[in-house]
Coordinates of C-alpha atoms in Angstrom, one line a residue:
M272 CA 154.8 -88.9 105.4
S273 CA 152.0 -86.3 105.3
G274 CA 150.9 -84.5 102.2
I275 CA 152.0 -81.2 103.6
G276 CA 155.5 -82.5 104.2
L277 CA 155.7 -83.9 100.6
W278 CA 154.7 -80.5 99.2
L279 CA 157.2 -78.7 101.4
N280 CA 159.9 -81.1 100.2
I281 CA 159.0 -80.5 96.6
G282 CA 158.9 -76.7 97.2
M283 CA 162.3 -76.8 98.9
M284 CA 163.9 -78.5 96.0
A285 CA 162.1 -76.2 93.5
A286 CA 163.3 -73.1 95.4
L287 CA 166.8 -74.5 95.5
C288 CA 167.0 -75.1 91.7
T289 CA 165.3 -71.7 90.9
F290 CA 167.7 -69.6 93.0
I291 CA 170.7 -71.6 91.7
M292 CA 169.7 -70.7 88.2
V293 CA 169.3 -67.0 89.2
G294 CA 172.9 -67.1 90.3
L295 CA 172.8 -66.4 94.0
P296 CA 175.6 -67.7 96.2
V297 CA 174.9 -71.4 97.0
M298 CA 175.8 -71.2 100.7
F299 CA 173.1 -68.5 101.2
I300 CA 170.5 -70.5 99.0
L301 CA 171.0 -73.6 101.1
T302 CA 170.8 -71.8 104.4
G303 CA 167.8 -69.6 103.4
C304 CA 165.8 -72.5 101.9
A305 CA 166.4 -74.6 105.0
M306 CA 165.3 -71.8 107.4
V307 CA 162.2 -70.9 105.4
F308 CA 160.9 -74.4 104.8
G309 CA 162.0 -75.6 108.2
G310 CA 159.9 -72.8 109.7
L311 CA 156.9 -73.7 107.5
G312 CA 157.3 -77.3 108.6
I313 CA 157.2 -76.3 112.3
A314 CA 154.2 -74.1 111.7
F315 CA 152.3 -76.9 110.0
G316 CA 153.4 -79.4 112.5
V317 CA 155.3 -81.7 110.1
F318 CA 158.8 -80.9 111.3
D319 CA 160.2 -81.6 114.7
H320 CA 162.1 -78.5 115.8
F321 CA 164.2 -80.6 118.2
L322 CA 166.0 -82.0 115.2
L323 CA 167.7 -78.6 114.9
G324 CA 169.4 -79.4 118.2
A325 CA 171.8 -81.7 116.3
L326 CA 172.9 -78.8 114.0
A327 CA 175.6 -77.5 116.3
Q328 CA 177.1 -80.9 116.9
R329 CA 177.2 -81.6 113.2
I330 CA 178.8 -78.3 112.4
F331 CA 181.4 -78.9 115.1
G332 CA 182.1 -82.3 113.7
T333 CA 182.6 -80.8 110.2
M334 CA 184.9 -78.0 111.4
T335 CA 187.0 -80.4 113.5
S336 CA 187.3 -83.1 110.8
E337 CA 191.0 -84.1 110.5
T338 CA 190.4 -85.0 106.8
L339 CA 188.9 -81.6 105.9
I340 CA 192.0 -79.8 107.3
A341 CA 193.6 -81.0 104.0
I342 CA 191.4 -78.5 102.1
P343 CA 193.2 -75.3 103.0
L344 CA 196.6 -77.0 102.7
F345 CA 195.8 -78.3 99.1
V346 CA 194.4 -74.9 98.1
F347 CA 197.5 -73.2 99.4
M348 CA 199.7 -75.6 97.5
G349 CA 197.8 -75.1 94.3
M350 CA 197.8 -71.3 94.6
M351 CA 201.5 -71.2 95.5
L352 CA 202.4 -73.3 92.5
E353 CA 200.2 -71.2 90.2
R354 CA 201.9 -68.0 91.3
S355 CA 205.4 -69.4 91.2
R356 CA 205.5 -69.3 87.4
I357 CA 205.8 -73.0 86.9
A358 CA 203.3 -73.2 84.0
P359 CA 205.2 -70.9 81.6
D360 CA 208.4 -72.9 82.0
L361 CA 206.6 -76.2 81.7
L362 CA 204.8 -75.2 78.6
E363 CA 208.0 -73.8 77.0
A364 CA 210.0 -77.0 77.7
M365 CA 207.2 -79.3 76.6
G366 CA 206.6 -77.2 73.5
R367 CA 210.3 -77.6 72.5
L368 CA 210.2 -81.3 73.3
F369 CA 207.1 -82.2 71.3
G370 CA 206.8 -79.2 69.0
K371 CA 208.7 -80.7 66.1
M372 CA 206.0 -83.4 65.6
N373 CA 202.5 -82.7 64.2
G374 CA 200.2 -81.8 67.0
G375 CA 203.1 -81.5 69.4
L376 CA 202.0 -78.2 71.0
A377 CA 198.6 -79.7 71.7
I378 CA 200.1 -82.8 73.3
S379 CA 202.4 -80.4 75.3
V380 CA 199.3 -78.6 76.6
T381 CA 197.7 -82.0 77.6
V382 CA 200.9 -83.0 79.5
V383 CA 201.1 -79.7 81.3
G384 CA 197.4 -79.6 82.0
A385 CA 197.7 -83.0 83.7
L386 CA 200.6 -81.9 85.8
L387 CA 199.0 -78.5 86.7
G388 CA 195.7 -80.2 87.3
A389 CA 197.2 -82.7 89.7
S390 CA 199.1 -80.1 91.6
A391 CA 196.7 -77.1 91.5
G392 CA 193.3 -78.7 90.9
V393 CA 191.8 -75.3 90.1
V394 CA 190.1 -75.6 86.7
G395 CA 189.5 -71.9 86.0
A396 CA 193.0 -70.9 86.9
T397 CA 194.6 -73.7 84.8
V398 CA 192.5 -73.0 81.7
V399 CA 193.1 -69.2 81.9
T400 CA 196.8 -69.7 82.5
M401 CA 197.3 -72.0 79.5
G402 CA 195.0 -69.9 77.4
L403 CA 197.2 -66.9 78.0
I404 CA 200.4 -68.7 77.4
A405 CA 199.8 -71.5 74.9
L406 CA 197.0 -70.3 72.7
P407 CA 198.9 -67.3 71.1
A408 CA 201.8 -69.7 70.4
M409 CA 199.5 -72.2 68.8
M410 CA 197.9 -69.5 66.6
R411 CA 201.3 -68.2 65.6
H412 CA 202.2 -71.6 64.3
R413 CA 198.9 -71.9 62.3
Y414 CA 197.0 -74.3 64.5
D415 CA 193.3 -74.7 63.8
P416 CA 191.6 -72.4 66.3
A417 CA 189.0 -75.0 67.2
F418 CA 191.5 -77.7 67.8
A419 CA 193.7 -75.4 69.8
T420 CA 191.0 -74.1 72.1
G421 CA 189.5 -77.6 72.5
S422 CA 192.8 -79.0 73.6
I423 CA 193.3 -76.2 76.2
C424 CA 189.8 -76.6 77.6
A425 CA 190.1 -80.4 77.9
A426 CA 193.5 -80.3 79.5
G427 CA 192.4 -77.6 81.9
T428 CA 189.6 -79.8 83.4
L429 CA 191.9 -82.8 84.1
G430 CA 192.3 -81.3 87.6
Q431 CA 188.8 -82.6 88.4
I432 CA 189.8 -86.2 88.1
I433 CA 193.6 -86.5 88.5
P434 CA 194.6 -86.9 92.2
P435 CA 195.5 -85.3 94.4
A436 CA 192.6 -82.8 93.9
T437 CA 190.9 -80.6 96.5
V438 CA 187.5 -81.8 95.3
M439 CA 188.5 -85.4 96.1
V440 CA 189.0 -84.5 99.7
V441 CA 185.5 -83.0 99.9
L442 CA 184.0 -85.9 97.9
G443 CA 185.8 -88.5 100.1
E444 CA 184.5 -87.0 103.3
V445 CA 180.9 -86.7 102.1
L446 CA 181.0 -90.2 100.5
A447 CA 182.3 -91.7 103.8
S448 CA 179.5 -90.1 105.7
A449 CA 176.9 -91.3 103.2
Y450 CA 178.3 -94.8 103.1
Q451 CA 178.2 -95.0 106.9
Q452 CA 174.6 -93.8 106.9
A453 CA 173.7 -96.4 104.3
Q454 CA 175.1 -99.3 106.4
L455 CA 173.4 -98.1 109.5
S456 CA 170.1 -97.9 107.6
Q457 CA 170.6 -101.6 106.7
G458 CA 171.0 -102.5 110.3
L459 CA 174.8 -103.1 110.0
F460 CA 176.8 -102.1 113.0
S461 CA 180.2 -103.5 111.9
I462 CA 180.7 -100.6 109.6
Q463 CA 183.2 -100.5 106.7
T464 CA 184.7 -97.1 105.8
I465 CA 186.2 -95.5 102.8
S466 CA 188.8 -92.8 102.7
V467 CA 190.2 -90.0 100.5
G468 CA 193.1 -92.4 99.8
D469 CA 190.6 -94.9 98.4
L470 CA 189.3 -92.3 96.0
Y471 CA 192.8 -91.3 95.0
A472 CA 193.6 -94.9 94.1
G473 CA 190.2 -95.4 92.4
A474 CA 190.7 -92.3 90.2
M475 CA 194.2 -93.1 89.2
I476 CA 193.6 -95.6 86.3
P477 CA 190.6 -93.7 84.8
S478 CA 192.5 -90.4 84.9
L479 CA 195.5 -91.9 83.2
V480 CA 193.3 -93.5 80.5
L481 CA 191.5 -90.3 79.9
T482 CA 194.8 -88.3 79.5
A483 CA 196.1 -91.0 77.1
L484 CA 192.9 -90.9 75.1
Y485 CA 193.3 -87.1 74.7
M486 CA 196.9 -87.5 73.5
I487 CA 196.1 -90.4 71.1
Y488 CA 193.3 -88.4 69.5
Q489 CA 195.6 -85.3 69.1
A490 CA 198.4 -87.3 67.6
V491 CA 196.2 -89.3 65.2
L492 CA 194.2 -86.3 64.0
C493 CA 197.3 -84.3 63.3
W494 CA 199.0 -87.2 61.6
W495 CA 195.9 -87.6 59.4
K496 CA 195.4 -83.9 58.8
P497 CA 198.7 -82.1 59.4
S498 CA 197.2 -78.7 58.6
I499 CA 195.1 -78.9 61.9
G500 CA 198.3 -79.0 64.1
P501 CA 201.4 -78.5 62.0
A502 CA 204.8 -79.2 63.4
V503 CA 206.9 -76.2 64.6
P504 CA 209.9 -75.6 62.2
P505 CA 213.1 -76.9 63.8
D506 CA 214.8 -73.5 63.7
E507 CA 211.9 -72.0 65.7
A508 CA 211.4 -74.9 68.0
G509 CA 215.0 -75.1 69.2
N510 CA 216.2 -77.8 71.5
V511 CA 215.5 -78.5 75.1
S512 CA 218.4 -79.7 77.2
L513 CA 218.2 -82.5 79.6
A514 CA 219.1 -80.1 82.4
T515 CA 216.2 -77.9 81.5
L516 CA 213.8 -80.8 81.5
V517 CA 215.0 -81.9 84.8
E518 CA 214.7 -78.4 86.2
V519 CA 211.1 -77.9 85.2
L520 CA 209.8 -81.4 85.5
V521 CA 211.5 -83.0 88.5
A522 CA 210.3 -80.7 91.2
P523 CA 206.5 -80.9 90.4
I524 CA 206.7 -84.6 89.7
V525 CA 208.6 -85.3 93.0
L526 CA 206.1 -83.2 94.9
L527 CA 203.2 -85.2 93.4
V528 CA 204.8 -88.5 94.0
A529 CA 205.5 -87.6 97.6
I530 CA 201.9 -86.6 98.1
L531 CA 200.3 -89.6 96.3
G532 CA 202.9 -92.1 97.3
S533 CA 202.7 -91.3 101.0
T534 CA 198.9 -91.5 100.9
L535 CA 198.6 -94.7 98.8
A536 CA 201.3 -96.5 100.7
G537 CA 199.6 -95.8 104.0
I538 CA 202.6 -93.8 105.3
A539 CA 200.6 -90.6 105.8
T540 CA 197.0 -89.5 106.0
P541 CA 195.7 -87.2 103.3
T542 CA 196.0 -84.3 105.7
E543 CA 199.6 -85.1 106.4
S544 CA 200.3 -85.5 102.7
A545 CA 198.6 -82.2 102.0
A546 CA 201.0 -80.6 104.6
V547 CA 203.9 -82.1 102.7
G548 CA 202.5 -80.6 99.5
A549 CA 202.0 -77.2 101.0
I550 CA 205.6 -77.1 102.4
G551 CA 207.0 -78.4 99.1
A552 CA 205.2 -75.8 97.1
L553 CA 206.4 -73.1 99.4
L554 CA 210.0 -74.2 99.1
L555 CA 209.7 -74.5 95.3
A556 CA 208.2 -71.0 95.2
G557 CA 211.0 -69.7 97.5
L558 CA 213.6 -71.2 95.1
R559 CA 212.2 -69.4 92.2
A560 CA 211.5 -66.1 93.9
G561 CA 213.9 -63.4 94.9
K562 CA 217.6 -63.2 94.1
G563 CA 219.1 -64.9 97.1
S564 CA 221.2 -68.1 97.3
P565 CA 219.4 -71.4 96.6
A566 CA 221.5 -73.1 99.3
P567 CA 218.9 -72.7 102.1
I568 CA 216.1 -74.2 99.9
H569 CA 218.3 -77.1 98.8
L570 CA 219.4 -77.8 102.3
A571 CA 215.8 -77.7 103.5
N572 CA 214.8 -80.2 100.8
A573 CA 217.7 -82.5 101.8
A574 CA 216.8 -82.2 105.5
A575 CA 213.2 -83.2 104.7
L576 CA 214.4 -86.2 102.8
L577 CA 216.8 -87.3 105.5
L578 CA 214.1 -86.9 108.1
V579 CA 212.0 -89.5 106.2
V580 CA 215.0 -91.8 106.0
L581 CA 215.7 -91.5 109.7
R582 CA 212.0 -92.2 110.6
S583 CA 212.2 -95.3 108.5
F584 CA 215.2 -96.8 110.4
F585 CA 214.8 -95.4 113.9
D586 CA 212.1 -94.8 116.5
L587 CA 211.9 -91.0 116.8
R588 CA 209.1 -90.9 119.4
L589 CA 209.7 -88.4 122.2
G590 CA 209.0 -88.9 125.9
R591 CA 210.3 -92.5 126.2
Q592 CA 212.0 -93.2 129.5
E593 CA 214.5 -95.6 128.1
A594 CA 215.7 -95.3 124.5
P595 CA 218.6 -97.1 122.9
L596 CA 221.7 -95.0 122.2
A597 CA 221.2 -95.3 118.4
D598 CA 217.6 -93.8 118.8
Q599 CA 218.9 -91.0 121.0
L600 CA 221.6 -90.1 118.4
A601 CA 218.9 -90.3 115.7
L602 CA 216.7 -87.9 117.7
V603 CA 219.5 -85.4 118.0
A604 CA 220.1 -85.6 114.2
A605 CA 216.4 -85.2 113.6
A606 CA 216.3 -82.1 115.8
V607 CA 219.2 -80.6 113.8
L608 CA 217.5 -81.5 110.5
T609 CA 214.2 -80.0 111.7
L610 CA 216.0 -76.7 112.4
V611 CA 217.5 -76.7 108.9
L612 CA 214.1 -77.4 107.4
A613 CA 212.6 -74.6 109.5
W614 CA 215.3 -72.2 108.2
G615 CA 214.5 -73.1 104.6
I616 CA 210.8 -72.5 105.2
L617 CA 211.5 -69.1 106.8
V618 CA 213.7 -68.1 103.9
S619 CA 210.9 -69.1 101.5
L620 CA 208.3 -67.2 103.4
S621 CA 210.5 -64.1 103.4
R622 CA 211.2 -64.3 99.6
T623 CA 207.7 -65.0 98.6
F624 CA 206.5 -62.1 100.8
R625 CA 208.9 -59.7 99.3
D626 CA 207.9 -60.8 95.7
G627 CA 204.2 -60.2 96.4
I628 CA 203.4 -63.9 96.2
L629 CA 202.6 -64.9 99.8
G630 CA 200.0 -62.3 100.5
P631 CA 197.7 -62.9 97.5
T632 CA 198.2 -66.7 97.9
S633 CA 197.1 -66.6 101.6
H634 CA 194.1 -64.4 100.8
A635 CA 193.0 -66.6 98.0
T636 CA 193.4 -69.7 100.2
M637 CA 191.3 -68.1 102.9
S638 CA 188.6 -67.1 100.5
V639 CA 188.3 -70.5 98.8
T640 CA 188.4 -72.4 102.1
A641 CA 185.7 -70.1 103.6
M642 CA 183.5 -70.7 100.6
I643 CA 183.9 -74.5 100.9
F644 CA 183.2 -74.6 104.6
G645 CA 180.4 -72.1 104.4
T646 CA 178.7 -74.3 101.8
L647 CA 179.3 -77.3 104.0
I648 CA 177.5 -75.6 106.9
G649 CA 174.6 -74.5 104.6
A650 CA 174.3 -78.1 103.2
T651 CA 174.3 -79.6 106.7
L652 CA 171.3 -77.4 107.7
F653 CA 169.6 -78.1 104.3
S654 CA 170.1 -81.8 104.7
L655 CA 168.8 -81.8 108.2
V656 CA 165.6 -80.0 107.3
F657 CA 165.1 -82.0 104.1
R658 CA 165.4 -85.3 106.0
G659 CA 163.2 -84.0 108.8
L660 CA 160.4 -83.3 106.3
G661 CA 160.7 -86.9 105.0
G662 CA 162.8 -86.2 102.0
D663 CA 164.7 -89.4 102.4
D664 CA 161.5 -91.4 101.7
V665 CA 160.8 -89.3 98.6
V666 CA 164.3 -89.8 97.2
R667 CA 164.2 -93.5 98.0
S668 CA 160.8 -94.0 96.4
V669 CA 161.8 -92.1 93.2
L670 CA 165.1 -94.0 92.8
E671 CA 163.6 -97.4 93.6
A672 CA 160.8 -96.8 91.0
M673 CA 163.3 -96.2 88.2
P674 CA 163.4 -98.9 85.6
G675 CA 166.6 -100.9 85.5
G676 CA 167.0 -101.2 89.2
K677 CA 170.1 -99.7 90.8
Y678 CA 171.6 -98.9 87.4
G679 CA 168.5 -96.9 86.4
A680 CA 168.7 -95.0 89.7
L681 CA 172.4 -94.4 89.1
F682 CA 171.7 -93.0 85.6
L683 CA 169.1 -90.6 87.0
V684 CA 171.5 -89.3 89.6
M685 CA 174.2 -88.9 87.0
L686 CA 171.8 -87.0 84.7
I687 CA 171.0 -84.6 87.6
V688 CA 174.7 -84.1 88.4
F689 CA 175.5 -83.5 84.8
L690 CA 172.8 -80.8 84.5
L691 CA 173.9 -79.2 87.8
G692 CA 177.5 -79.0 86.5
F693 CA 176.5 -76.1 84.3
P694 CA 175.6 -73.5 87.0
L695 CA 177.4 -75.0 90.0
D696 CA 181.0 -75.8 91.1
F697 CA 182.1 -79.4 91.7
T698 CA 182.3 -78.8 95.5
E699 CA 178.8 -77.4 95.7
I700 CA 177.3 -80.3 93.7
V701 CA 179.0 -82.9 95.8
I702 CA 177.9 -81.3 99.0
I703 CA 174.2 -81.0 97.8
V704 CA 173.7 -84.2 95.9
V705 CA 175.8 -86.9 97.6
P706 CA 174.2 -86.7 101.1
I707 CA 170.7 -86.9 99.6
T708 CA 171.2 -89.6 97.0
G709 CA 174.3 -91.4 98.1
P710 CA 172.9 -93.4 101.0
V711 CA 170.0 -94.7 98.9
L712 CA 172.3 -95.7 96.0
M713 CA 174.7 -97.5 98.3
Q714 CA 171.8 -99.3 100.0
M715 CA 170.9 -100.6 96.5
G716 CA 174.4 -102.0 96.1
I717 CA 176.4 -99.3 94.3
D718 CA 180.1 -99.4 95.2
P719 CA 181.0 -96.0 96.9
I720 CA 184.4 -95.7 95.2
W721 CA 183.0 -96.5 91.8
F722 CA 180.2 -94.0 92.4
G723 CA 182.8 -91.3 93.4
V724 CA 184.9 -91.8 90.3
L725 CA 181.8 -91.7 88.1
L726 CA 180.8 -88.5 89.7
A727 CA 184.2 -86.9 89.0
L728 CA 184.2 -88.0 85.4
N729 CA 180.6 -87.0 84.9
L730 CA 181.2 -83.5 86.3
Q731 CA 184.3 -83.1 84.2
T732 CA 182.2 -83.9 81.1
S733 CA 179.6 -81.4 82.2
F734 CA 182.3 -78.7 82.6
L735 CA 183.2 -79.1 78.9
T736 CA 179.8 -79.5 77.3
P737 CA 178.3 -76.6 75.2
P738 CA 176.6 -74.3 75.6
L739 CA 176.9 -73.8 79.4
G740 CA 180.1 -75.6 80.3
P741 CA 182.0 -73.3 82.7
T742 CA 185.3 -74.1 81.1
L743 CA 184.1 -72.6 77.8
F744 CA 183.4 -69.3 79.6
Y745 CA 186.8 -69.3 81.3
I746 CA 188.7 -69.5 78.0
Q747 CA 186.5 -67.0 76.2
G748 CA 187.9 -64.3 78.5
V749 CA 191.4 -64.8 77.1
L750 CA 190.8 -65.5 73.4
P751 CA 193.3 -63.7 71.1
P752 CA 192.1 -61.8 68.0
G753 CA 190.9 -64.1 65.2
V754 CA 189.5 -66.8 67.6
T755 CA 185.8 -66.8 68.2
S756 CA 183.4 -68.5 70.6
Q757 CA 182.2 -70.6 67.7
D758 CA 185.7 -72.0 67.4
V759 CA 185.6 -72.9 71.1
Y760 CA 182.3 -74.7 70.8
R761 CA 183.3 -76.5 67.7
G762 CA 186.7 -77.6 69.0
I763 CA 185.4 -79.0 72.3
I764 CA 182.9 -81.5 70.8
P765 CA 185.5 -84.3 70.1
F766 CA 186.9 -84.0 73.6
V767 CA 183.4 -84.3 75.0
M768 CA 183.0 -87.5 73.0
I769 CA 186.3 -88.8 74.5
Q770 CA 185.0 -87.9 77.9
I771 CA 181.8 -90.0 77.3
I772 CA 183.9 -92.9 76.0
A773 CA 186.0 -92.8 79.2
L774 CA 182.9 -92.6 81.4
A775 CA 181.4 -95.5 79.5
L776 CA 184.6 -97.6 80.0
V777 CA 184.4 -97.0 83.8
V778 CA 180.7 -97.9 83.8
L779 CA 181.3 -101.1 81.8
F780 CA 184.5 -102.1 83.7
P781 CA 184.0 -101.1 87.4
L782 CA 187.3 -102.8 88.2
S783 CA 189.0 -99.9 86.6
A784 CA 188.0 -97.8 89.6
T785 CA 187.9 -100.5 92.3
W786 CA 190.8 -102.8 91.6
L787 CA 193.7 -100.5 92.6
P788 CA 192.1 -99.5 96.0
S789 CA 191.6 -103.1 96.8
V790 CA 195.2 -103.9 96.0
L791 CA 196.9 -100.9 97.6
L792 CA 194.6 -100.2 100.6

């Protein structure tokens, strides 16, 4: 590549990093840098402007991607669950269940954080919600402020790694494209693919191990030093009935099992699973909203379950000229069940609208989805110009020159991702970094699923690390009197060390991320 092209590439990356640190919106930074440096490349004769002709086709492909349709569905599910007041009930029930043991409230926060993270996947919302609800209770029962805030911050970030998470959908789509490009660059035309389901399966074991490590640390520390997390007195803790546990736990767990199970079993695509999650969250919110009878919601849930059973035993395809009598009767039953399900959905929509839940949820879903897709479009233009200026050769030369071969290159990329985790969101980092570095790493022999899980764990660690971890700023906005920022920074350090241990385990044992996908998918 020419010297001018090299300097334009360097200037492009320098401008990107500079404006990111200034705090400008990433979608505008990506688009602006691409336009300015693409124009300079055309002026100096080092960039072929005909490459921009591929931009419209790439954007159209992104906007019509069936996998990416799952993003607004998952965002809607998370927002609806967040506004349906599930978190307070979960925290109260778990607090009563574990509160009588040392560190019980902290363990409760971790369990609820894992459930909310898996269902909502919105780190900021989860941390703030648990900070508002759990932190005052922990302070009231004389918990160490550092231990309490550290537990809440760590639990709140579990949504980055526990599937199904919205960021996994974006990561899966970008990784699949990078993996395809890597194989084409190697002259392979019998291309293997990876899917969002592969990433879900790959992240399952590491996420469960990480959650277990959190809980073991909390239990052992409070057993060793009870004053850090004293048990709640029995007269204050009260008892939690089996019926209450079933009420607060069964619905979220069944919803998550339906989403993950259908994806991992190959019954449904991630987009179809996301639709199941969105409808399930809507029905759950409708059950908890308003003062009407729960019968329509229960009947809708039963209808959905019976539809799945019917589909398992009968062929419900429409338009067949000759269908057996049993299939025809099953089709009639399926039509009736569909009407019952539609009735339950309409009732839920009406109730959530009257309670002021549906409007804000839809607005937040639209805003988050627009941000993600706007960033994807900006990153597409940025990547096109960066490659047109010869950026691929620069990245490949730098990574191949790293000592340690592919592992040295992987370490450099992970270090860059870790540092970017301070000013940027997960989605923005994935969209920027993976298309540039992913194809090179995969050409060097890095497994794409392993790489994706390492990325998720690494960014989760970055989100927690002082002094710039975003999670630390989220919780500082809801600190009660007597709890300081120093407590937050002091309390998060042990959990950062646990994160590093979990990351090291996945590095040392790649099968922890690659074994389950190979078995299930």
